[in-house]
mmCIF file of C-alpha atoms and ligand atoms in Angstrom:
data_model
loop_
_atom_site.group_PDB
_atom_site.id
_atom_site.type_symbol
_atom_site.label_atom_id
_atom_site.label_comp_id
_atom_site.label_asym_id
_atom_site.label_seq_id
_atom_site.Cartn_x
_atom_site.Cartn_y
_atom_site.Cartn_z
ATOM 1 C CA MET A 17 -15.924 8.139 -15.907
ATOM 2 C CA SER A 18 -14.135 11.071 -16.820
ATOM 3 C CA ILE A 19 -10.545 11.348 -17.676
ATOM 4 C CA ASP A 20 -8.934 14.399 -15.743
ATOM 5 C CA HIS A 21 -7.600 16.200 -18.696
ATOM 6 C CA PRO A 22 -8.408 18.029 -21.549
ATOM 7 C CA ALA A 23 -8.039 17.039 -25.052
ATOM 8 C CA GLU A 24 -4.920 19.396 -25.909
ATOM 9 C CA ALA A 25 -2.369 18.104 -22.926
ATOM 10 C CA GLY A 26 0.525 16.372 -24.063
ATOM 11 C CA ARG A 27 1.202 13.437 -21.802
ATOM 12 C CA PRO A 28 -0.482 13.986 -18.476
ATOM 13 C CA GLU A 29 -1.629 11.446 -15.833
ATOM 14 C CA ALA A 30 -4.516 9.880 -17.232
ATOM 15 C CA THR A 31 -6.769 7.423 -15.113
ATOM 16 C CA VAL A 32 -7.826 5.116 -17.369
ATOM 17 C CA ASP A 33 -9.817 1.992 -15.856
ATOM 18 C CA ALA A 34 -12.331 -0.762 -16.445
ATOM 19 C CA SER A 35 -14.957 1.795 -16.724
ATOM 20 C CA THR A 36 -13.253 3.708 -19.352
ATOM 21 C CA VAL A 37 -15.114 4.216 -22.432
ATOM 22 C CA VAL A 38 -13.100 4.904 -25.844
ATOM 23 C CA LEU A 39 -14.912 5.761 -29.131
ATOM 24 C CA GLY A 40 -12.892 3.644 -31.963
ATOM 25 C CA VAL A 41 -13.122 5.328 -35.797
ATOM 26 C CA GLU A 42 -11.566 3.113 -38.519
ATOM 27 C CA THR A 43 -10.789 4.681 -42.030
ATOM 28 C CA SER A 44 -7.581 3.169 -43.313
ATOM 29 C CA CYS A 45 -8.997 1.220 -46.132
ATOM 30 C CA ASP A 46 -12.461 0.708 -47.633
ATOM 31 C CA GLU A 47 -14.360 -0.202 -44.287
ATOM 32 C CA THR A 48 -16.076 2.749 -41.991
ATOM 33 C CA ALA A 49 -16.122 1.573 -38.812
ATOM 34 C CA VAL A 50 -17.047 3.094 -35.244
ATOM 35 C CA ALA A 51 -17.142 1.278 -32.107
ATOM 36 C CA CYS A 52 -17.511 2.005 -28.479
ATOM 37 C CA VAL A 53 -15.811 -0.427 -26.094
ATOM 38 C CA ARG A 54 -15.513 -0.036 -22.211
ATOM 39 C CA GLY A 55 -12.535 -1.123 -20.424
ATOM 40 C CA GLY A 56 -10.715 -2.325 -22.987
ATOM 41 C CA SER A 57 -12.403 -5.187 -24.061
ATOM 42 C CA ASP A 58 -16.227 -4.797 -23.321
ATOM 43 C CA VAL A 59 -17.849 -4.124 -26.756
ATOM 44 C CA LEU A 60 -20.714 -2.161 -26.311
ATOM 45 C CA SER A 61 -20.833 -1.737 -30.227
ATOM 46 C CA SER A 62 -19.172 -2.045 -33.166
ATOM 47 C CA VAL A 63 -20.348 -0.856 -36.692
ATOM 48 C CA VAL A 64 -18.704 -1.563 -39.758
ATOM 49 C CA SER A 65 -20.232 -0.192 -43.337
ATOM 50 C CA SER A 66 -18.063 -1.677 -46.475
ATOM 51 C CA GLN A 67 -17.765 -0.010 -49.487
ATOM 52 C CA VAL A 68 -17.073 -3.324 -51.193
ATOM 53 C CA ASP A 69 -19.636 -2.833 -53.718
ATOM 54 C CA LEU A 70 -18.518 0.429 -54.738
ATOM 55 C CA HIS A 71 -15.380 -0.907 -55.235
ATOM 56 C CA ALA A 72 -15.940 -4.574 -56.581
ATOM 57 C CA ARG A 73 -16.641 -3.069 -60.101
ATOM 58 C CA TYR A 74 -12.980 -1.975 -60.293
ATOM 59 C CA GLY A 75 -11.520 -5.312 -59.135
ATOM 60 C CA GLY A 76 -10.046 -3.534 -56.449
ATOM 61 C CA VAL A 77 -10.105 -0.430 -54.009
ATOM 62 C CA VAL A 78 -10.197 2.928 -55.345
ATOM 63 C CA PRO A 79 -8.389 5.323 -53.162
ATOM 64 C CA GLU A 80 -10.385 8.893 -53.974
ATOM 65 C CA ILE A 81 -13.394 6.596 -54.265
ATOM 66 C CA ALA A 82 -13.131 5.509 -50.835
ATOM 67 C CA SER A 83 -12.566 8.454 -49.004
ATOM 68 C CA ARG A 84 -15.388 10.378 -50.926
ATOM 69 C CA ALA A 85 -17.552 7.431 -49.220
ATOM 70 C CA HIS A 86 -15.904 7.502 -45.998
ATOM 71 C CA ASN A 87 -16.858 10.812 -45.823
ATOM 72 C CA GLU A 88 -20.578 10.463 -46.583
ATOM 73 C CA LEU A 89 -20.626 7.251 -44.334
ATOM 74 C CA ILE A 90 -18.607 8.462 -40.733
ATOM 75 C CA ILE A 91 -21.386 10.152 -39.199
ATOM 76 C CA PRO A 92 -24.134 7.787 -39.943
ATOM 77 C CA VAL A 93 -21.727 4.949 -38.678
ATOM 78 C CA LEU A 94 -20.825 7.423 -35.694
ATOM 79 C CA ALA A 95 -24.769 7.584 -34.920
ATOM 80 C CA ARG A 96 -25.717 3.923 -34.817
ATOM 81 C CA ALA A 97 -22.375 3.283 -33.155
ATOM 82 C CA LEU A 98 -23.370 5.636 -30.200
ATOM 83 C CA LEU A 99 -27.063 4.549 -30.569
ATOM 84 C CA GLU A 100 -26.219 0.581 -30.082
ATOM 85 C CA ALA A 101 -24.417 0.835 -27.269
ATOM 86 C CA GLY A 102 -26.784 3.059 -25.259
ATOM 87 C CA LEU A 103 -24.466 6.379 -25.122
ATOM 88 C CA ASP A 104 -24.147 10.056 -25.573
ATOM 89 C CA GLY A 105 -21.464 11.882 -26.287
ATOM 90 C CA GLU A 106 -20.847 12.837 -22.730
ATOM 91 C CA ASP A 107 -20.825 9.116 -22.172
ATOM 92 C CA VAL A 108 -17.221 8.572 -23.770
ATOM 93 C CA ASP A 109 -14.210 8.839 -21.926
ATOM 94 C CA ALA A 110 -11.542 9.145 -25.193
ATOM 95 C CA VAL A 111 -11.655 8.987 -29.090
ATOM 96 C CA ALA A 112 -9.226 6.646 -30.626
ATOM 97 C CA ALA A 113 -8.341 6.818 -34.608
ATOM 98 C CA THR A 114 -6.203 4.803 -36.819
ATOM 99 C CA THR A 115 -3.396 7.550 -37.642
ATOM 100 C CA GLY A 116 -1.772 4.794 -40.042
ATOM 101 C CA PRO A 117 -0.652 2.691 -42.399
ATOM 102 C CA GLY A 118 -3.259 3.008 -44.879
ATOM 103 C CA LEU A 119 -4.814 5.153 -47.739
ATOM 104 C CA ILE A 120 -4.014 8.702 -46.732
ATOM 105 C CA GLY A 121 -7.132 10.032 -48.135
ATOM 106 C CA ALA A 122 -9.142 7.645 -46.496
ATOM 107 C CA LEU A 123 -7.181 8.002 -43.039
ATOM 108 C CA LEU A 124 -7.304 11.584 -42.596
ATOM 109 C CA VAL A 125 -11.416 11.544 -42.720
ATOM 110 C CA GLY A 126 -11.332 8.831 -39.532
ATOM 111 C CA VAL A 127 -8.644 11.017 -37.880
ATOM 112 C CA SER A 128 -10.250 14.448 -38.604
ATOM 113 C CA ALA A 129 -13.446 13.185 -37.340
ATOM 114 C CA ALA A 130 -11.689 11.781 -34.314
ATOM 115 C CA LYS A 131 -10.132 15.279 -33.377
ATOM 116 C CA ALA A 132 -13.480 16.921 -33.898
ATOM 117 C CA LEU A 133 -15.252 14.682 -31.878
ATOM 118 C CA ALA A 134 -12.750 14.724 -29.169
ATOM 119 C CA LEU A 135 -12.501 19.134 -28.988
ATOM 120 C CA ALA A 136 -16.167 18.770 -29.124
ATOM 121 C CA TRP A 137 -16.505 16.691 -26.059
ATOM 122 C CA ASP A 138 -13.436 17.492 -24.585
ATOM 123 C CA VAL A 139 -11.382 14.247 -23.896
ATOM 124 C CA PRO A 140 -8.490 12.873 -25.098
ATOM 125 C CA PHE A 141 -7.651 11.972 -28.534
ATOM 126 C CA VAL A 142 -5.386 8.790 -29.223
ATOM 127 C CA ALA A 143 -4.024 7.668 -32.564
ATOM 128 C CA VAL A 144 -3.832 4.095 -33.216
ATOM 129 C CA ASN A 145 -1.396 2.140 -35.503
ATOM 130 C CA HIS A 146 -3.508 -0.335 -38.052
ATOM 131 C CA LEU A 147 -1.100 -3.273 -37.353
ATOM 132 C CA GLU A 148 -0.991 -3.010 -33.282
ATOM 133 C CA ALA A 149 -4.785 -2.751 -33.380
ATOM 134 C CA HIS A 150 -5.144 -5.990 -35.376
ATOM 135 C CA LEU A 151 -2.357 -7.994 -32.877
ATOM 136 C CA TYR A 152 -4.722 -6.476 -30.066
ATOM 137 C CA ALA A 153 -8.378 -7.893 -31.546
ATOM 138 C CA GLY A 154 -7.562 -10.874 -29.919
ATOM 139 C CA PHE A 155 -7.893 -9.237 -26.333
ATOM 140 C CA LEU A 156 -11.652 -8.034 -27.587
ATOM 141 C CA GLU A 157 -12.306 -11.576 -27.279
ATOM 142 C CA ASP A 158 -9.967 -13.254 -25.203
ATOM 143 C CA PRO A 159 -8.584 -10.766 -22.087
ATOM 144 C CA ASP A 160 -6.803 -13.215 -20.646
ATOM 145 C CA LEU A 161 -4.379 -13.306 -23.351
ATOM 146 C CA GLN A 162 -0.843 -14.099 -22.127
ATOM 147 C CA PHE A 163 2.256 -13.211 -23.204
ATOM 148 C CA PRO A 164 4.868 -13.461 -24.515
ATOM 149 C CA LEU A 165 3.062 -14.771 -27.745
ATOM 150 C CA VAL A 166 3.941 -14.935 -31.379
ATOM 151 C CA VAL A 167 1.289 -13.242 -33.777
ATOM 152 C CA LEU A 168 0.394 -14.174 -37.216
ATOM 153 C CA LEU A 169 -0.691 -11.166 -38.941
ATOM 154 C CA VAL A 170 -2.134 -11.656 -42.378
ATOM 155 C CA SER A 171 -4.036 -8.819 -43.874
ATOM 156 C CA GLY A 172 -4.553 -7.535 -47.564
ATOM 157 C CA GLY A 173 -1.175 -4.831 -47.261
ATOM 158 C CA HIS A 174 0.901 -6.990 -44.527
ATOM 159 C CA THR A 175 2.038 -10.418 -43.748
ATOM 160 C CA LEU A 176 4.210 -10.152 -40.230
ATOM 161 C CA LEU A 177 5.434 -12.694 -37.894
ATOM 162 C CA VAL A 178 6.075 -10.496 -34.792
ATOM 163 C CA HIS A 179 6.910 -11.086 -30.787
ATOM 164 C CA VAL A 180 4.770 -9.474 -28.376
ATOM 165 C CA GLU A 181 6.686 -9.427 -25.414
ATOM 166 C CA GLY A 182 4.091 -7.168 -23.642
ATOM 167 C CA HIS A 183 1.829 -4.454 -23.959
ATOM 168 C CA GLY A 184 3.468 -2.459 -26.689
ATOM 169 C CA ARG A 185 6.776 -4.387 -26.785
ATOM 170 C CA TYR A 186 7.026 -5.760 -30.836
ATOM 171 C CA ARG A 187 9.921 -7.461 -32.271
ATOM 172 C CA LEU A 188 9.328 -8.114 -35.798
ATOM 173 C CA LEU A 189 10.595 -11.876 -36.826
ATOM 174 C CA GLY A 190 9.925 -12.166 -40.474
ATOM 175 C CA GLN A 191 7.611 -10.161 -43.339
ATOM 176 C CA THR A 192 6.979 -10.722 -46.618
ATOM 177 C CA LEU A 193 9.620 -9.645 -49.449
ATOM 178 C CA ASP A 194 7.247 -9.055 -51.718
ATOM 179 C CA ASP A 195 2.667 -9.355 -52.127
ATOM 180 C CA ALA A 196 1.261 -9.875 -48.671
ATOM 181 C CA ALA A 197 -1.034 -12.940 -48.339
ATOM 182 C CA GLY A 198 -4.072 -11.265 -48.833
ATOM 183 C CA GLU A 199 -2.606 -9.433 -51.902
ATOM 184 C CA ALA A 200 -2.102 -12.628 -53.318
ATOM 185 C CA PHE A 201 -5.590 -13.902 -52.784
ATOM 186 C CA ASP A 202 -6.886 -11.012 -54.267
ATOM 187 C CA LYS A 203 -4.722 -10.860 -57.385
ATOM 188 C CA VAL A 204 -5.219 -14.450 -58.099
ATOM 189 C CA ALA A 205 -8.836 -14.171 -57.825
ATOM 190 C CA ARG A 206 -8.631 -11.325 -60.066
ATOM 191 C CA PHE A 207 -7.123 -13.759 -62.607
ATOM 192 C CA LEU A 208 -9.411 -16.290 -61.980
ATOM 193 C CA GLY A 209 -12.382 -14.126 -62.493
ATOM 194 C CA LEU A 210 -13.787 -14.938 -58.835
ATOM 195 C CA GLY A 211 -14.116 -11.114 -58.244
ATOM 196 C CA TYR A 212 -13.547 -8.527 -55.643
ATOM 197 C CA PRO A 213 -12.778 -9.045 -52.619
ATOM 198 C CA GLY A 214 -10.608 -12.225 -53.556
ATOM 199 C CA GLY A 215 -10.003 -13.775 -50.061
ATOM 200 C CA PRO A 216 -13.260 -14.708 -49.079
ATOM 201 C CA ALA A 217 -14.019 -15.927 -53.039
ATOM 202 C CA ILE A 218 -11.392 -18.269 -52.901
ATOM 203 C CA ASP A 219 -12.176 -19.468 -49.361
ATOM 204 C CA SER A 220 -15.690 -20.287 -50.403
ATOM 205 C CA VAL A 221 -14.653 -21.904 -54.142
ATOM 206 C CA SER A 222 -11.548 -23.956 -52.494
ATOM 207 C CA MET A 223 -14.667 -25.919 -50.578
ATOM 208 C CA THR A 224 -15.662 -27.682 -53.660
ATOM 209 C CA GLY A 225 -12.014 -27.895 -54.866
ATOM 210 C CA ASP A 226 -9.200 -30.458 -54.636
ATOM 211 C CA ALA A 227 -6.069 -29.113 -52.728
ATOM 212 C CA GLU A 228 -3.749 -31.406 -53.816
ATOM 213 C CA ALA A 229 -4.885 -31.370 -57.692
ATOM 214 C CA ILE A 230 -1.621 -28.952 -58.572
ATOM 215 C CA ALA A 231 1.201 -28.750 -56.905
ATOM 216 C CA PHE A 232 2.336 -25.418 -56.632
ATOM 217 C CA PRO A 233 5.492 -23.768 -54.738
ATOM 218 C CA ARG A 234 5.798 -23.354 -51.299
ATOM 219 C CA SER A 235 7.878 -20.470 -51.671
ATOM 220 C CA MET A 236 10.751 -20.535 -48.381
ATOM 221 C CA ILE A 237 8.882 -22.733 -46.491
ATOM 222 C CA ASP A 238 12.354 -24.100 -45.409
ATOM 223 C CA ASP A 239 14.066 -21.159 -45.113
ATOM 224 C CA GLY A 240 13.757 -18.416 -42.104
ATOM 225 C CA LEU A 241 10.853 -16.411 -41.140
ATOM 226 C CA ASP A 242 10.341 -14.330 -43.902
ATOM 227 C CA PHE A 243 7.486 -14.976 -46.788
ATOM 228 C CA SER A 244 7.436 -14.460 -50.633
ATOM 229 C CA PHE A 245 4.328 -14.902 -52.249
ATOM 230 C CA SER A 246 4.419 -13.486 -55.746
ATOM 231 C CA GLY A 247 6.285 -16.846 -57.127
ATOM 232 C CA LEU A 248 3.396 -18.763 -56.345
ATOM 233 C CA LYS A 249 1.093 -15.903 -57.627
ATOM 234 C CA THR A 250 3.254 -16.315 -61.411
ATOM 235 C CA ALA A 251 2.911 -19.926 -60.627
ATOM 236 C CA VAL A 252 -0.665 -20.008 -61.236
ATOM 237 C CA VAL A 253 -0.895 -17.903 -63.971
ATOM 238 C CA ASN A 254 1.545 -19.954 -65.730
ATOM 239 C CA HIS A 255 -0.761 -23.317 -64.869
ATOM 240 C CA VAL A 256 -3.771 -21.960 -66.137
ATOM 241 C CA ARG A 257 -2.265 -20.817 -69.517
ATOM 242 C CA ALA A 258 -0.309 -23.914 -69.854
ATOM 243 C CA HIS A 259 -3.875 -25.733 -69.009
ATOM 244 C CA PRO A 260 -6.937 -23.902 -69.987
ATOM 245 C CA GLU A 261 -9.053 -26.399 -69.458
ATOM 246 C CA VAL A 262 -8.271 -26.874 -65.203
ATOM 247 C CA ALA A 263 -11.202 -26.667 -63.080
ATOM 248 C CA THR A 264 -11.086 -22.976 -61.336
ATOM 249 C CA GLU A 265 -12.016 -25.034 -57.706
ATOM 250 C CA ASP A 266 -8.899 -27.039 -57.931
ATOM 251 C CA VAL A 267 -6.617 -24.126 -59.097
ATOM 252 C CA ALA A 268 -8.236 -21.962 -56.180
ATOM 253 C CA ALA A 269 -8.089 -25.116 -53.706
ATOM 254 C CA SER A 270 -4.443 -26.033 -54.674
ATOM 255 C CA PHE A 271 -3.289 -21.853 -54.388
ATOM 256 C CA GLN A 272 -5.082 -21.746 -50.697
ATOM 257 C CA ALA A 273 -3.127 -24.940 -49.578
ATOM 258 C CA ALA A 274 0.101 -23.913 -50.836
ATOM 259 C CA ALA A 275 -0.267 -20.422 -49.176
ATOM 260 C CA VAL A 276 -1.740 -21.674 -45.903
ATOM 261 C CA ASP A 277 1.061 -24.431 -45.628
ATOM 262 C CA VAL A 278 3.515 -21.534 -45.912
ATOM 263 C CA LEU A 279 2.171 -19.155 -43.058
ATOM 264 C CA VAL A 280 1.549 -22.038 -40.423
ATOM 265 C CA ALA A 281 4.925 -23.701 -41.181
ATOM 266 C CA LYS A 282 6.301 -20.219 -40.440
ATOM 267 C CA ALA A 283 4.184 -19.684 -37.271
ATOM 268 C CA ARG A 284 5.246 -23.085 -35.738
ATOM 269 C CA ARG A 285 8.911 -21.841 -36.776
ATOM 270 C CA ALA A 286 8.320 -18.489 -35.156
ATOM 271 C CA ALA A 287 7.118 -20.109 -32.140
ATOM 272 C CA ALA A 288 9.712 -22.618 -31.506
ATOM 273 C CA ALA A 289 12.610 -20.354 -32.129
ATOM 274 C CA THR A 290 11.109 -17.371 -29.580
ATOM 275 C CA GLY A 291 10.252 -20.153 -27.607
ATOM 276 C CA ALA A 292 6.767 -18.699 -27.152
ATOM 277 C CA ARG A 293 3.741 -20.567 -25.083
ATOM 278 C CA ALA A 294 1.212 -19.248 -27.442
ATOM 279 C CA LEU A 295 0.395 -18.515 -30.927
ATOM 280 C CA ALA A 296 -2.324 -15.674 -32.044
ATOM 281 C CA LEU A 297 -4.125 -15.190 -35.704
ATOM 282 C CA GLY A 298 -4.613 -11.767 -36.754
ATOM 283 C CA GLY A 299 -5.544 -9.618 -40.116
ATOM 284 C CA GLY A 300 -8.390 -10.152 -42.883
ATOM 285 C CA VAL A 301 -6.624 -13.666 -44.200
ATOM 286 C CA ALA A 302 -6.834 -15.109 -40.395
ATOM 287 C CA ALA A 303 -10.842 -15.115 -41.484
ATOM 288 C CA ASN A 304 -9.977 -17.836 -44.015
ATOM 289 C CA SER A 305 -11.671 -21.404 -43.358
ATOM 290 C CA MET A 306 -8.458 -23.275 -44.033
ATOM 291 C CA LEU A 307 -5.594 -21.246 -42.477
ATOM 292 C CA ARG A 308 -7.807 -21.812 -39.391
ATOM 293 C CA GLU A 309 -8.288 -25.402 -39.351
ATOM 294 C CA GLN A 310 -4.897 -25.783 -39.944
ATOM 295 C CA PHE A 311 -3.689 -23.029 -37.362
ATOM 296 C CA LEU A 312 -6.021 -24.919 -34.782
ATOM 297 C CA GLY A 313 -4.111 -28.205 -35.450
ATOM 298 C CA ALA A 314 -0.616 -27.031 -35.787
ATOM 299 C CA CYS A 315 -1.238 -25.460 -32.381
ATOM 300 C CA ALA A 316 -2.620 -28.647 -31.302
ATOM 301 C CA GLU A 317 0.322 -31.123 -32.399
ATOM 302 C CA ASP A 318 2.667 -28.226 -30.956
ATOM 303 C CA GLY A 319 1.096 -27.956 -27.395
ATOM 304 C CA LEU A 320 0.742 -24.152 -28.267
ATOM 305 C CA HIS A 321 -1.897 -22.231 -26.531
ATOM 306 C CA ALA A 322 -3.785 -20.725 -30.207
ATOM 307 C CA PHE A 323 -5.871 -17.763 -29.897
ATOM 308 C CA LEU A 324 -8.059 -17.328 -33.229
ATOM 309 C CA PRO A 325 -10.291 -14.088 -33.036
ATOM 310 C CA SER A 326 -13.527 -14.429 -34.537
ATOM 311 C CA ARG A 327 -13.912 -13.854 -38.512
ATOM 312 C CA GLU A 328 -15.686 -10.343 -37.577
ATOM 313 C CA MET A 329 -12.531 -9.592 -35.655
ATOM 314 C CA CYS A 330 -9.967 -10.503 -38.058
ATOM 315 C CA THR A 331 -11.201 -8.060 -40.601
ATOM 316 C CA ASP A 332 -10.902 -4.379 -40.193
ATOM 317 C CA ASN A 333 -13.218 -2.970 -37.558
ATOM 318 C CA ALA A 334 -12.824 -0.457 -35.084
ATOM 319 C CA ALA A 335 -13.716 -1.972 -32.083
ATOM 320 C CA MET A 336 -10.153 -3.302 -32.049
ATOM 321 C CA ILE A 337 -8.955 0.226 -32.489
ATOM 322 C CA ALA A 338 -10.612 1.107 -29.452
ATOM 323 C CA SER A 339 -9.250 -1.523 -27.550
ATOM 324 C CA THR A 340 -5.347 -0.682 -28.649
ATOM 325 C CA GLY A 341 -7.077 2.609 -27.938
ATOM 326 C CA TRP A 342 -7.340 2.206 -24.207
ATOM 327 C CA TYR A 343 -4.061 0.085 -23.720
ATOM 328 C CA ARG A 344 -2.327 3.330 -25.352
ATOM 329 C CA LEU A 345 -3.912 5.645 -23.133
ATOM 330 C CA GLN A 346 -3.469 4.000 -19.992
ATOM 331 C CA ARG A 347 0.584 3.501 -21.005
ATOM 332 C CA GLN A 348 1.215 6.858 -22.731
ATOM 333 C CA GLY A 349 -1.727 9.236 -22.329
ATOM 334 C CA PRO A 350 -3.408 11.125 -24.831
ATOM 335 C CA THR A 351 -1.961 12.003 -28.428
ATOM 336 C CA PRO A 352 -1.374 15.916 -29.202
ATOM 337 C CA LEU A 353 -3.960 16.972 -31.461
ATOM 338 C CA ASP A 354 -1.300 18.268 -34.069
ATOM 339 C CA CYS A 355 -0.417 14.731 -35.032
ATOM 340 C CA GLY A 356 -1.136 13.723 -38.392
ATOM 341 C CA ALA A 357 -1.595 10.674 -40.895
ATOM 342 C CA ASP A 358 0.775 8.434 -42.109
ATOM 343 C CA PRO A 359 0.021 5.821 -45.202
ATOM 344 C CA ASN A 360 3.336 4.174 -43.947
ATOM 345 C CA GLU A 361 3.382 4.000 -40.709
ATOM 346 C CA ARG A 362 5.451 1.223 -39.035
ATOM 347 C CA LEU A 363 4.492 -1.091 -36.016
ATOM 348 C CA THR A 364 6.735 0.484 -33.120
ATOM 349 C CA SER A 365 7.343 -0.593 -29.734
ATOM 350 C CA SER A 366 6.223 2.568 -27.109
HETATM 351 O O1 LIG B 691 -7.377 -6.484 -42.377
HETATM 352 P P1 LIG B 691 -7.971 -6.668 -43.631
HETATM 353 O O2 LIG B 691 -9.577 -6.731 -43.193
HETATM 354 O O3 LIG B 691 -7.470 -5.193 -44.505
HETATM 355 C C1 LIG B 691 -6.204 -4.889 -44.633
HETATM 356 O O4 LIG B 691 -5.888 -4.241 -43.289
HETATM 357 O O5 LIG B 691 -5.752 -5.103 -45.229
HETATM 358 O O6 LIG B 691 -7.449 -7.559 -44.844
HETATM 359 C C2 LIG B 691 -8.040 -7.707 -45.828
HETATM 360 C C3 LIG B 691 -8.148 -8.934 -46.708
HETATM 361 C C4 LIG B 691 -7.845 -8.675 -48.503
HETATM 362 O O7 LIG B 691 -7.390 -9.136 -49.101
HETATM 363 C C5 LIG B 691 -9.159 -10.050 -48.090
HETATM 364 O O8 LIG B 691 -8.887 -10.697 -49.955
HETATM 365 C C6 LIG B 691 -8.460 -10.963 -47.505
HETATM 366 O O9 LIG B 691 -7.990 -10.122 -46.322
HETATM 367 N N1 LIG B 691 -9.289 -12.139 -46.513
HETATM 368 C C7 LIG B 691 -9.290 -13.009 -46.975
HETATM 369 C C8 LIG B 691 -10.564 -13.737 -46.419
HETATM 370 N N2 LIG B 691 -11.347 -12.511 -45.637
HETATM 371 C C9 LIG B 691 -10.873 -11.738 -46.185
HETATM 372 N N3 LIG B 691 -8.779 -13.950 -47.265
HETATM 373 C C10 LIG B 691 -8.301 -15.199 -47.261
HETATM 374 N N4 LIG B 691 -9.913 -15.949 -46.847
HETATM 375 C C11 LIG B 691 -10.576 -15.190 -46.546
HETATM 376 N N5 LIG B 691 -11.865 -15.729 -45.757
HETATM 377 ZN ZN1 LIG B 692 -6.399 -4.380 -41.749
#
């Protein structure tokens, strides 16, 4: 189908329906991703090219390397996403891209490419907030997801508890006061010599460790809906320095247990405080095996409907951008092409 307004229009009436194909572009950090999604939830293709190998030897993402790699990868990734979807440019009805938050140089590559495509194909451009996209990842696999619900969003840069009252209606319930959960996993993994990215490394090493070997602190577990992870990271460092002979598997498993206990306890409290009947997980840390298991157990105990996206949908991808773009286009119409990218873009209701 076609949308009866050009890319440069402000906020015209848009006809966005189940047949509308949105091409999503994601370049906010170290994944170059393009996806085609029809009707907000039918994923026709989702191509993710990870730059992990390029950054691994530096122990973290190097922004300049990320931007250059996005530049090289964006066209081949786009070509593959169209090919896998069996689409040509003229089959795409709108182009969505992450405009923030993220690394500014990396964001600009995806935003510029998406705007160029929107112009060339004469279709609307839609700006998408990366955090909102993580919230929407659940819809891709469960379009019947019901509001209101509480989402625990745990990624490399953010740890948020959000009350989603309806499409585009968000209330921030709690957030981290220092490190994000993923940042804590990455820093602890680096300290333990487990490499980068740290989350998956800790997840797999922990399988052979004893989660009760060391009683690391559960910071602020009985205290409100905000989080703090920097004390836990320091406790790990202090423990290993005091006990150099300690088994790395036990440290990793005990650290993971402490982090997961706090995340799950706060998510439950948030659901109780808001009266929400459903809890959802999102963001890269939601790929963690122990968190997934405990999250499902807690939801079952509390009689809450649990939404747990697949691991591919938890970590950065462009299908969630295209899906969010579809809902945004339906609510607000296209984004003017003079919009920029914002490394600190916040999650706001719209
Ligand atoms: O959402 P994401 O892909 O990118 C950001 O928007 O930040 O999240 C990346 C974060 C990293 O900190 C990574 O270590 C963490 O998610 N992560 C995990 C796991 N897989 C990825 N943390 C714990 N366990 C995992 N299995
Ligand atoms: Zn992310």
